[in-house]
Amino acid sequence: MPVYIVLLGPPGAGKGTQAEVISQNLELPHISSGDIFRENLKRQTDLGKKASEYMDRGELVPDDLTIAMIQERLSRPDCLEGALLDGFPRTIPQAEALAVMLAGFNGKVESVPYINVPEDVLIERLTGRWTCRDQGHVFHEKYNPPKIAGLCDFDGSELYQREDDKAETVIRRIRVYLEQTSPLIAYHRQASLLQEIDGTKTIERVSADVLAVLPKRK
Ligand code: ADP
Ligand code: ADP
């Protein structure tokens, strides 16, 4: 049976950073909805252009577009054994659609690590974040600097600051999270899937804490 894990947490909590480690450890593909939208924008697809109107404002892309995009991605052969979802679902209707979708693949969400970080820390993390052009690897100018300034440790591509990581848009995104995404905490808790993790610790410590609550695969 395929294994699906959902990483939950506010923007800047460390979902993408942790997904890299967990994905390698559990041998599951890392599916980031934000990365897929940004790749689409780079290729100038209709989906990418449409999504960027919302992303630039710090708002959520409409559910129908987002759900269709994830359904297509999870149908690909690399997801036959499951996936690690980062940034999806972000609304209750998305979570409901995911459950239906996964039932169609004979699977379900097995665990939801919720990386909890207070708002003031999030702002500092996002405004200091540098992202790699090629594959979306993330660094932080103070907490996780690249070995060579301006270049990605993993693929050598250029690092840039995302347009939506400027302070004004970050504050908007946190508000959107509180209004539209945070209800998923209670939703998953009720289903006994939520595992709360203190995301203020070091990257290594958070990785260990997340791995400790996840099902072992091999
Ligand atoms: P998310 O995917 O949840 O938005 P990221 O993984 O992109 O979060 O992390 C946001 C920023 O915070 C990045 O610059 C990253 O390097 C940094 N970061 C991630 N985890 C930690 C941590 N535990 N301590 C300090 N900085 C962190
Ligand atoms: P972060 O890593 O800071 O949490 P993401 O890269 O996950 O940010 O998302 C960036 C933007 O992409 C969001 O602000 C939103 O506009 C859009 N987005 C990503 N995932 C979703 C989703 N599941 N539903 C709606 N919009 C999304």
PDB file of C-alpha atoms in Angstrom, residues 4-216:
ATOM      1  CA  TYR A   4       1.490   9.393   2.037  1.00  0.00           C
ATOM      2  CA  ILE A   5       2.829  11.893   4.553  1.00  0.00           C
ATOM      3  CA  VAL A   6       1.681  15.514   4.811  1.00  0.00           C
ATOM      4  CA  LEU A   7       4.023  18.156   6.244  1.00  0.00           C
ATOM      5  CA  LEU A   8       1.977  20.893   7.884  1.00  0.00           C
ATOM      6  CA  GLY A   9       3.144  24.248   9.210  1.00  0.00           C
ATOM      7  CA  PRO A  10       3.132  27.973   8.512  1.00  0.00           C
ATOM      8  CA  PRO A  11       5.231  29.500   5.716  1.00  0.00           C
ATOM      9  CA  GLY A  12       8.843  29.485   6.903  1.00  0.00           C
ATOM     10  CA  ALA A  13       8.378  26.662   9.428  1.00  0.00           C
ATOM     11  CA  GLY A  14      10.992  24.540   7.654  1.00  0.00           C
ATOM     12  CA  LYS A  15       8.779  22.185   5.633  1.00  0.00           C
ATOM     13  CA  GLY A  16      10.916  22.321   2.480  1.00  0.00           C
ATOM     14  CA  THR A  17      14.160  21.977   4.453  1.00  0.00           C
ATOM     15  CA  GLN A  18      12.885  18.948   6.359  1.00  0.00           C
ATOM     16  CA  ALA A  19      11.249  17.414   3.282  1.00  0.00           C
ATOM     17  CA  GLU A  20      14.705  17.028   1.683  1.00  0.00           C
ATOM     18  CA  VAL A  21      15.920  14.912   4.607  1.00  0.00           C
ATOM     19  CA  ILE A  22      12.729  12.904   5.099  1.00  0.00           C
ATOM     20  CA  SER A  23      12.312  12.205   1.415  1.00  0.00           C
ATOM     21  CA  GLN A  24      15.823  10.694   1.243  1.00  0.00           C
ATOM     22  CA  ASN A  25      15.376   8.792   4.453  1.00  0.00           C
ATOM     23  CA  LEU A  26      12.005   7.248   3.573  1.00  0.00           C
ATOM     24  CA  GLU A  27      12.710   7.011  -0.169  1.00  0.00           C
ATOM     25  CA  LEU A  28       9.550   8.889  -1.044  1.00  0.00           C
ATOM     26  CA  PRO A  29       9.339  11.674  -3.651  1.00  0.00           C
ATOM     27  CA  HIS A  30       9.096  15.211  -2.255  1.00  0.00           C
ATOM     28  CA  ILE A  31       6.046  16.903  -3.786  1.00  0.00           C
ATOM     29  CA  SER A  32       5.985  20.656  -3.112  1.00  0.00           C
ATOM     30  CA  SER A  33       2.959  22.475  -4.519  1.00  0.00           C
ATOM     31  CA  GLY A  34       4.812  25.816  -4.404  1.00  0.00           C
ATOM     32  CA  ASP A  35       7.777  24.356  -6.341  1.00  0.00           C
ATOM     33  CA  ILE A  36       5.452  22.935  -9.001  1.00  0.00           C
ATOM     34  CA  PHE A  37       3.744  26.323  -9.436  1.00  0.00           C
ATOM     35  CA  ARG A  38       7.132  28.053  -9.712  1.00  0.00           C
ATOM     36  CA  GLU A  39       8.365  25.503 -12.294  1.00  0.00           C
ATOM     37  CA  ASN A  40       5.217  26.124 -14.303  1.00  0.00           C
ATOM     38  CA  LEU A  41       5.831  29.852 -14.184  1.00  0.00           C
ATOM     39  CA  LYS A  42       9.416  29.356 -15.368  1.00  0.00           C
ATOM     40  CA  ARG A  43       8.075  27.388 -18.343  1.00  0.00           C
ATOM     41  CA  GLN A  44       5.345  30.028 -18.851  1.00  0.00           C
ATOM     42  CA  THR A  45       2.509  27.470 -18.860  1.00  0.00           C
ATOM     43  CA  ASP A  46      -1.094  28.661 -18.440  1.00  0.00           C
ATOM     44  CA  LEU A  47      -1.166  27.159 -14.948  1.00  0.00           C
ATOM     45  CA  GLY A  48       2.061  28.963 -14.002  1.00  0.00           C
ATOM     46  CA  LYS A  49       0.845  32.336 -15.244  1.00  0.00           C
ATOM     47  CA  LYS A  50      -2.533  31.963 -13.531  1.00  0.00           C
ATOM     48  CA  ALA A  51      -0.993  30.781 -10.221  1.00  0.00           C
ATOM     49  CA  SER A  52       1.542  33.611 -10.140  1.00  0.00           C
ATOM     50  CA  GLU A  53      -1.246  36.216  -9.963  1.00  0.00           C
ATOM     51  CA  TYR A  54      -2.177  34.792  -6.560  1.00  0.00           C
ATOM     52  CA  MET A  55       1.329  33.886  -5.384  1.00  0.00           C
ATOM     53  CA  ASP A  56       2.705  37.395  -5.933  1.00  0.00           C
ATOM     54  CA  ARG A  57      -0.040  38.784  -3.687  1.00  0.00           C
ATOM     55  CA  GLY A  58       0.591  36.161  -1.021  1.00  0.00           C
ATOM     56  CA  GLU A  59      -2.835  34.620  -1.555  1.00  0.00           C
ATOM     57  CA  LEU A  60      -3.754  30.990  -2.148  1.00  0.00           C
ATOM     58  CA  VAL A  61      -4.162  29.681  -5.679  1.00  0.00           C
ATOM     59  CA  PRO A  62      -7.821  28.553  -6.108  1.00  0.00           C
ATOM     60  CA  ASP A  63      -8.597  25.032  -4.885  1.00  0.00           C
ATOM     61  CA  ASP A  64      -9.759  23.649  -8.257  1.00  0.00           C
ATOM     62  CA  LEU A  65      -6.479  24.518 -10.015  1.00  0.00           C
ATOM     63  CA  THR A  66      -4.363  23.300  -7.106  1.00  0.00           C
ATOM     64  CA  ILE A  67      -6.223  20.010  -6.642  1.00  0.00           C
ATOM     65  CA  ALA A  68      -6.057  19.171 -10.368  1.00  0.00           C
ATOM     66  CA  MET A  69      -2.340  19.923 -10.406  1.00  0.00           C
ATOM     67  CA  ILE A  70      -1.647  17.626  -7.409  1.00  0.00           C
ATOM     68  CA  GLN A  71      -3.864  14.859  -8.767  1.00  0.00           C
ATOM     69  CA  GLU A  72      -1.853  14.861 -11.986  1.00  0.00           C
ATOM     70  CA  ARG A  73       1.448  14.841 -10.096  1.00  0.00           C
ATOM     71  CA  LEU A  74       0.486  12.002  -7.738  1.00  0.00           C
ATOM     72  CA  SER A  75      -0.639   9.891 -10.701  1.00  0.00           C
ATOM     73  CA  ARG A  76       2.889   9.695 -12.082  1.00  0.00           C
ATOM     74  CA  PRO A  77       4.854   6.463 -11.739  1.00  0.00           C
ATOM     75  CA  ASP A  78       7.400   7.837  -9.259  1.00  0.00           C
ATOM     76  CA  CYS A  79       4.536   8.166  -6.726  1.00  0.00           C
ATOM     77  CA  LEU A  80       3.448   4.517  -6.940  1.00  0.00           C
ATOM     78  CA  GLU A  81       4.817   3.847  -3.434  1.00  0.00           C
ATOM     79  CA  GLY A  82       3.509   7.097  -2.023  1.00  0.00           C
ATOM     80  CA  ALA A  83       4.745  10.658  -1.526  1.00  0.00           C
ATOM     81  CA  LEU A  84       5.792  13.305   0.943  1.00  0.00           C
ATOM     82  CA  LEU A  85       3.509  16.310   0.488  1.00  0.00           C
ATOM     83  CA  ASP A  86       4.862  19.779   1.340  1.00  0.00           C
ATOM     84  CA  GLY A  87       2.490  22.745   1.065  1.00  0.00           C
ATOM     85  CA  PHE A  88      -0.579  20.698   0.148  1.00  0.00           C
ATOM     86  CA  PRO A  89      -3.294  20.539   1.436  1.00  0.00           C
ATOM     87  CA  ARG A  90      -3.649  24.160   2.555  1.00  0.00           C
ATOM     88  CA  THR A  91      -7.447  24.315   2.934  1.00  0.00           C
ATOM     89  CA  ILE A  92     -10.124  21.943   4.258  1.00  0.00           C
ATOM     90  CA  PRO A  93     -11.573  21.356   0.740  1.00  0.00           C
ATOM     91  CA  GLN A  94      -8.062  20.427  -0.463  1.00  0.00           C
ATOM     92  CA  ALA A  95      -7.701  17.944   2.412  1.00  0.00           C
ATOM     93  CA  GLU A  96     -11.080  16.407   1.571  1.00  0.00           C
ATOM     94  CA  ALA A  97     -10.167  16.143  -2.102  1.00  0.00           C
ATOM     95  CA  LEU A  98      -6.850  14.539  -1.155  1.00  0.00           C
ATOM     96  CA  ALA A  99      -8.582  11.822   0.859  1.00  0.00           C
ATOM     97  CA  VAL A 100     -10.777  10.938  -2.133  1.00  0.00           C
ATOM     98  CA  MET A 101      -7.790  11.016  -4.501  1.00  0.00           C
ATOM     99  CA  LEU A 102      -5.658   8.756  -2.292  1.00  0.00           C
ATOM    100  CA  ALA A 103      -8.497   6.274  -1.832  1.00  0.00           C
ATOM    101  CA  GLY A 104      -8.394   6.000  -5.628  1.00  0.00           C
ATOM    102  CA  PHE A 105      -4.712   4.995  -5.337  1.00  0.00           C
ATOM    103  CA  ASN A 106      -5.585   2.514  -2.541  1.00  0.00           C
ATOM    104  CA  GLY A 107      -3.826   4.701   0.016  1.00  0.00           C
ATOM    105  CA  LYS A 108      -4.379   7.327   2.681  1.00  0.00           C
ATOM    106  CA  VAL A 109      -2.515   9.939   4.694  1.00  0.00           C
ATOM    107  CA  GLU A 110      -0.530   8.009   7.316  1.00  0.00           C
ATOM    108  CA  SER A 111       0.918  10.845   9.364  1.00  0.00           C
ATOM    109  CA  VAL A 112       0.884  14.645   9.557  1.00  0.00           C
ATOM    110  CA  PRO A 113       3.959  16.137  11.248  1.00  0.00           C
ATOM    111  CA  TYR A 114       3.020  19.710  12.185  1.00  0.00           C
ATOM    112  CA  ILE A 115       6.084  21.941  12.474  1.00  0.00           C
ATOM    113  CA  ASN A 116       5.165  24.685  14.900  1.00  0.00           C
ATOM    114  CA  VAL A 117       7.082  28.008  14.861  1.00  0.00           C
ATOM    115  CA  PRO A 118       5.927  31.376  16.287  1.00  0.00           C
ATOM    116  CA  GLU A 119       5.201  34.287  13.977  1.00  0.00           C
ATOM    117  CA  ASP A 120       8.186  36.538  14.788  1.00  0.00           C
ATOM    118  CA  VAL A 121      10.600  33.713  13.958  1.00  0.00           C
ATOM    119  CA  LEU A 122       8.798  33.033  10.661  1.00  0.00           C
ATOM    120  CA  ILE A 123       9.297  36.588   9.457  1.00  0.00           C
ATOM    121  CA  GLU A 124      13.035  36.429  10.115  1.00  0.00           C
ATOM    122  CA  ARG A 125      13.323  33.041   8.413  1.00  0.00           C
ATOM    123  CA  LEU A 126      11.454  34.049   5.260  1.00  0.00           C
ATOM    124  CA  THR A 127      13.058  37.439   4.761  1.00  0.00           C
ATOM    125  CA  GLY A 128      16.498  35.771   5.091  1.00  0.00           C
ATOM    126  CA  ARG A 129      15.662  32.806   2.816  1.00  0.00           C
ATOM    127  CA  TRP A 130      17.611  32.229  -0.407  1.00  0.00           C
ATOM    128  CA  THR A 131      16.218  29.717  -2.907  1.00  0.00           C
ATOM    129  CA  CYS A 132      17.989  27.871  -5.709  1.00  0.00           C
ATOM    130  CA  ARG A 133      16.861  28.574  -9.263  1.00  0.00           C
ATOM    131  CA  ASP A 134      17.146  25.033 -10.564  1.00  0.00           C
ATOM    132  CA  GLN A 135      15.521  22.830  -7.963  1.00  0.00           C
ATOM    133  CA  GLY A 136      14.222  25.027  -5.154  1.00  0.00           C
ATOM    134  CA  HIS A 137      16.766  24.014  -2.476  1.00  0.00           C
ATOM    135  CA  VAL A 138      16.613  26.531   0.381  1.00  0.00           C
ATOM    136  CA  PHE A 139      19.239  28.279   2.498  1.00  0.00           C
ATOM    137  CA  HIS A 140      19.202  31.023   5.101  1.00  0.00           C
ATOM    138  CA  GLU A 141      21.703  33.856   5.181  1.00  0.00           C
ATOM    139  CA  LYS A 142      22.196  33.424   8.937  1.00  0.00           C
ATOM    140  CA  TYR A 143      20.895  29.977   9.974  1.00  0.00           C
ATOM    141  CA  ASN A 144      21.844  27.817   7.012  1.00  0.00           C
ATOM    142  CA  PRO A 145      24.259  29.696   4.747  1.00  0.00           C
ATOM    143  CA  PRO A 146      25.476  28.086   1.507  1.00  0.00           C
ATOM    144  CA  LYS A 147      29.159  27.085   1.371  1.00  0.00           C
ATOM    145  CA  ILE A 148      29.756  29.627  -1.408  1.00  0.00           C
ATOM    146  CA  ALA A 149      27.689  32.827  -1.138  1.00  0.00           C
ATOM    147  CA  GLY A 150      25.033  33.057  -3.849  1.00  0.00           C
ATOM    148  CA  LEU A 151      25.398  29.455  -5.091  1.00  0.00           C
ATOM    149  CA  CYS A 152      23.462  26.291  -4.256  1.00  0.00           C
ATOM    150  CA  ASP A 153      25.483  23.622  -2.383  1.00  0.00           C
ATOM    151  CA  PHE A 154      23.645  20.815  -4.198  1.00  0.00           C
ATOM    152  CA  ASP A 155      23.530  21.834  -7.850  1.00  0.00           C
ATOM    153  CA  GLY A 156      25.655  24.995  -8.072  1.00  0.00           C
ATOM    154  CA  SER A 157      22.794  27.064  -9.487  1.00  0.00           C
ATOM    155  CA  GLU A 158      22.197  30.706  -8.583  1.00  0.00           C
ATOM    156  CA  LEU A 159      20.384  31.569  -5.336  1.00  0.00           C
ATOM    157  CA  TYR A 160      17.668  34.245  -5.393  1.00  0.00           C
ATOM    158  CA  GLN A 161      15.221  35.830  -2.966  1.00  0.00           C
ATOM    159  CA  ARG A 162      11.624  34.969  -3.793  1.00  0.00           C
ATOM    160  CA  GLU A 163       9.401  37.934  -4.648  1.00  0.00           C
ATOM    161  CA  ASP A 164       6.854  36.755  -2.055  1.00  0.00           C
ATOM    162  CA  ASP A 165       9.543  36.613   0.678  1.00  0.00           C
ATOM    163  CA  LYS A 166       9.600  40.399   1.122  1.00  0.00           C
ATOM    164  CA  ALA A 167       8.341  41.477   4.547  1.00  0.00           C
ATOM    165  CA  GLU A 168       5.020  42.913   3.380  1.00  0.00           C
ATOM    166  CA  THR A 169       3.998  39.757   1.473  1.00  0.00           C
ATOM    167  CA  VAL A 170       5.292  37.491   4.240  1.00  0.00           C
ATOM    168  CA  ILE A 171       2.926  39.156   6.732  1.00  0.00           C
ATOM    169  CA  ARG A 172       0.046  38.642   4.280  1.00  0.00           C
ATOM    170  CA  ARG A 173       0.959  34.968   3.793  1.00  0.00           C
ATOM    171  CA  ILE A 174       1.047  34.354   7.536  1.00  0.00           C
ATOM    172  CA  ARG A 175      -2.427  35.907   7.846  1.00  0.00           C
ATOM    173  CA  VAL A 176      -3.721  33.723   5.006  1.00  0.00           C
ATOM    174  CA  TYR A 177      -2.194  30.701   6.763  1.00  0.00           C
ATOM    175  CA  LEU A 178      -3.938  31.548  10.039  1.00  0.00           C
ATOM    176  CA  GLU A 179      -7.297  32.032   8.313  1.00  0.00           C
ATOM    177  CA  GLN A 180      -7.343  29.254   5.727  1.00  0.00           C
ATOM    178  CA  THR A 181      -4.719  26.643   6.608  1.00  0.00           C
ATOM    179  CA  SER A 182      -4.539  26.529  10.404  1.00  0.00           C
ATOM    180  CA  PRO A 183      -8.004  24.827  10.630  1.00  0.00           C
ATOM    181  CA  LEU A 184      -6.169  21.772   9.234  1.00  0.00           C
ATOM    182  CA  ILE A 185      -4.438  21.391  12.616  1.00  0.00           C
ATOM    183  CA  ALA A 186      -7.718  20.462  14.328  1.00  0.00           C
ATOM    184  CA  TYR A 187      -8.872  18.528  11.237  1.00  0.00           C
ATOM    185  CA  HIS A 188      -5.862  16.187  11.339  1.00  0.00           C
ATOM    186  CA  ARG A 189      -5.769  16.065  15.133  1.00  0.00           C
ATOM    187  CA  GLN A 190      -9.324  14.779  15.125  1.00  0.00           C
ATOM    188  CA  ALA A 191      -8.265  11.987  12.768  1.00  0.00           C
ATOM    189  CA  SER A 192      -5.398  11.144  15.200  1.00  0.00           C
ATOM    190  CA  LEU A 193      -2.829  11.904  12.479  1.00  0.00           C
ATOM    191  CA  LEU A 194      -1.255  15.074  13.891  1.00  0.00           C
ATOM    192  CA  GLN A 195       2.258  14.945  15.378  1.00  0.00           C
ATOM    193  CA  GLU A 196       3.305  18.311  16.764  1.00  0.00           C
ATOM    194  CA  ILE A 197       7.016  19.163  16.426  1.00  0.00           C
ATOM    195  CA  ASP A 198       8.810  22.161  17.939  1.00  0.00           C
ATOM    196  CA  GLY A 199      10.212  23.843  14.828  1.00  0.00           C
ATOM    197  CA  THR A 200      12.303  26.435  16.685  1.00  0.00           C
ATOM    198  CA  LYS A 201      15.143  23.976  17.343  1.00  0.00           C
ATOM    199  CA  THR A 202      18.117  23.468  15.004  1.00  0.00           C
ATOM    200  CA  ILE A 203      17.525  21.983  11.549  1.00  0.00           C
ATOM    201  CA  GLU A 204      19.236  18.719  12.607  1.00  0.00           C
ATOM    202  CA  ARG A 205      17.201  18.423  15.792  1.00  0.00           C
ATOM    203  CA  VAL A 206      13.909  19.051  13.985  1.00  0.00           C
ATOM    204  CA  SER A 207      14.852  16.379  11.399  1.00  0.00           C
ATOM    205  CA  ALA A 208      15.437  13.850  14.166  1.00  0.00           C
ATOM    206  CA  ASP A 209      12.155  14.769  15.861  1.00  0.00           C
ATOM    207  CA  VAL A 210      10.175  14.450  12.622  1.00  0.00           C
ATOM    208  CA  LEU A 211      11.782  11.136  11.659  1.00  0.00           C
ATOM    209  CA  ALA A 212      11.032   9.775  15.135  1.00  0.00           C
ATOM    210  CA  VAL A 213       7.274  10.180  14.672  1.00  0.00           C
ATOM    211  CA  LEU A 214       7.075   8.778  11.128  1.00  0.00           C
ATOM    212  CA  PRO A 215       6.293   5.172  10.216  1.00  0.00           C
ATOM    213  CA  LYS A 216       9.409   3.139   9.348  1.00  0.00           C
TER     214      LYS A 216
END
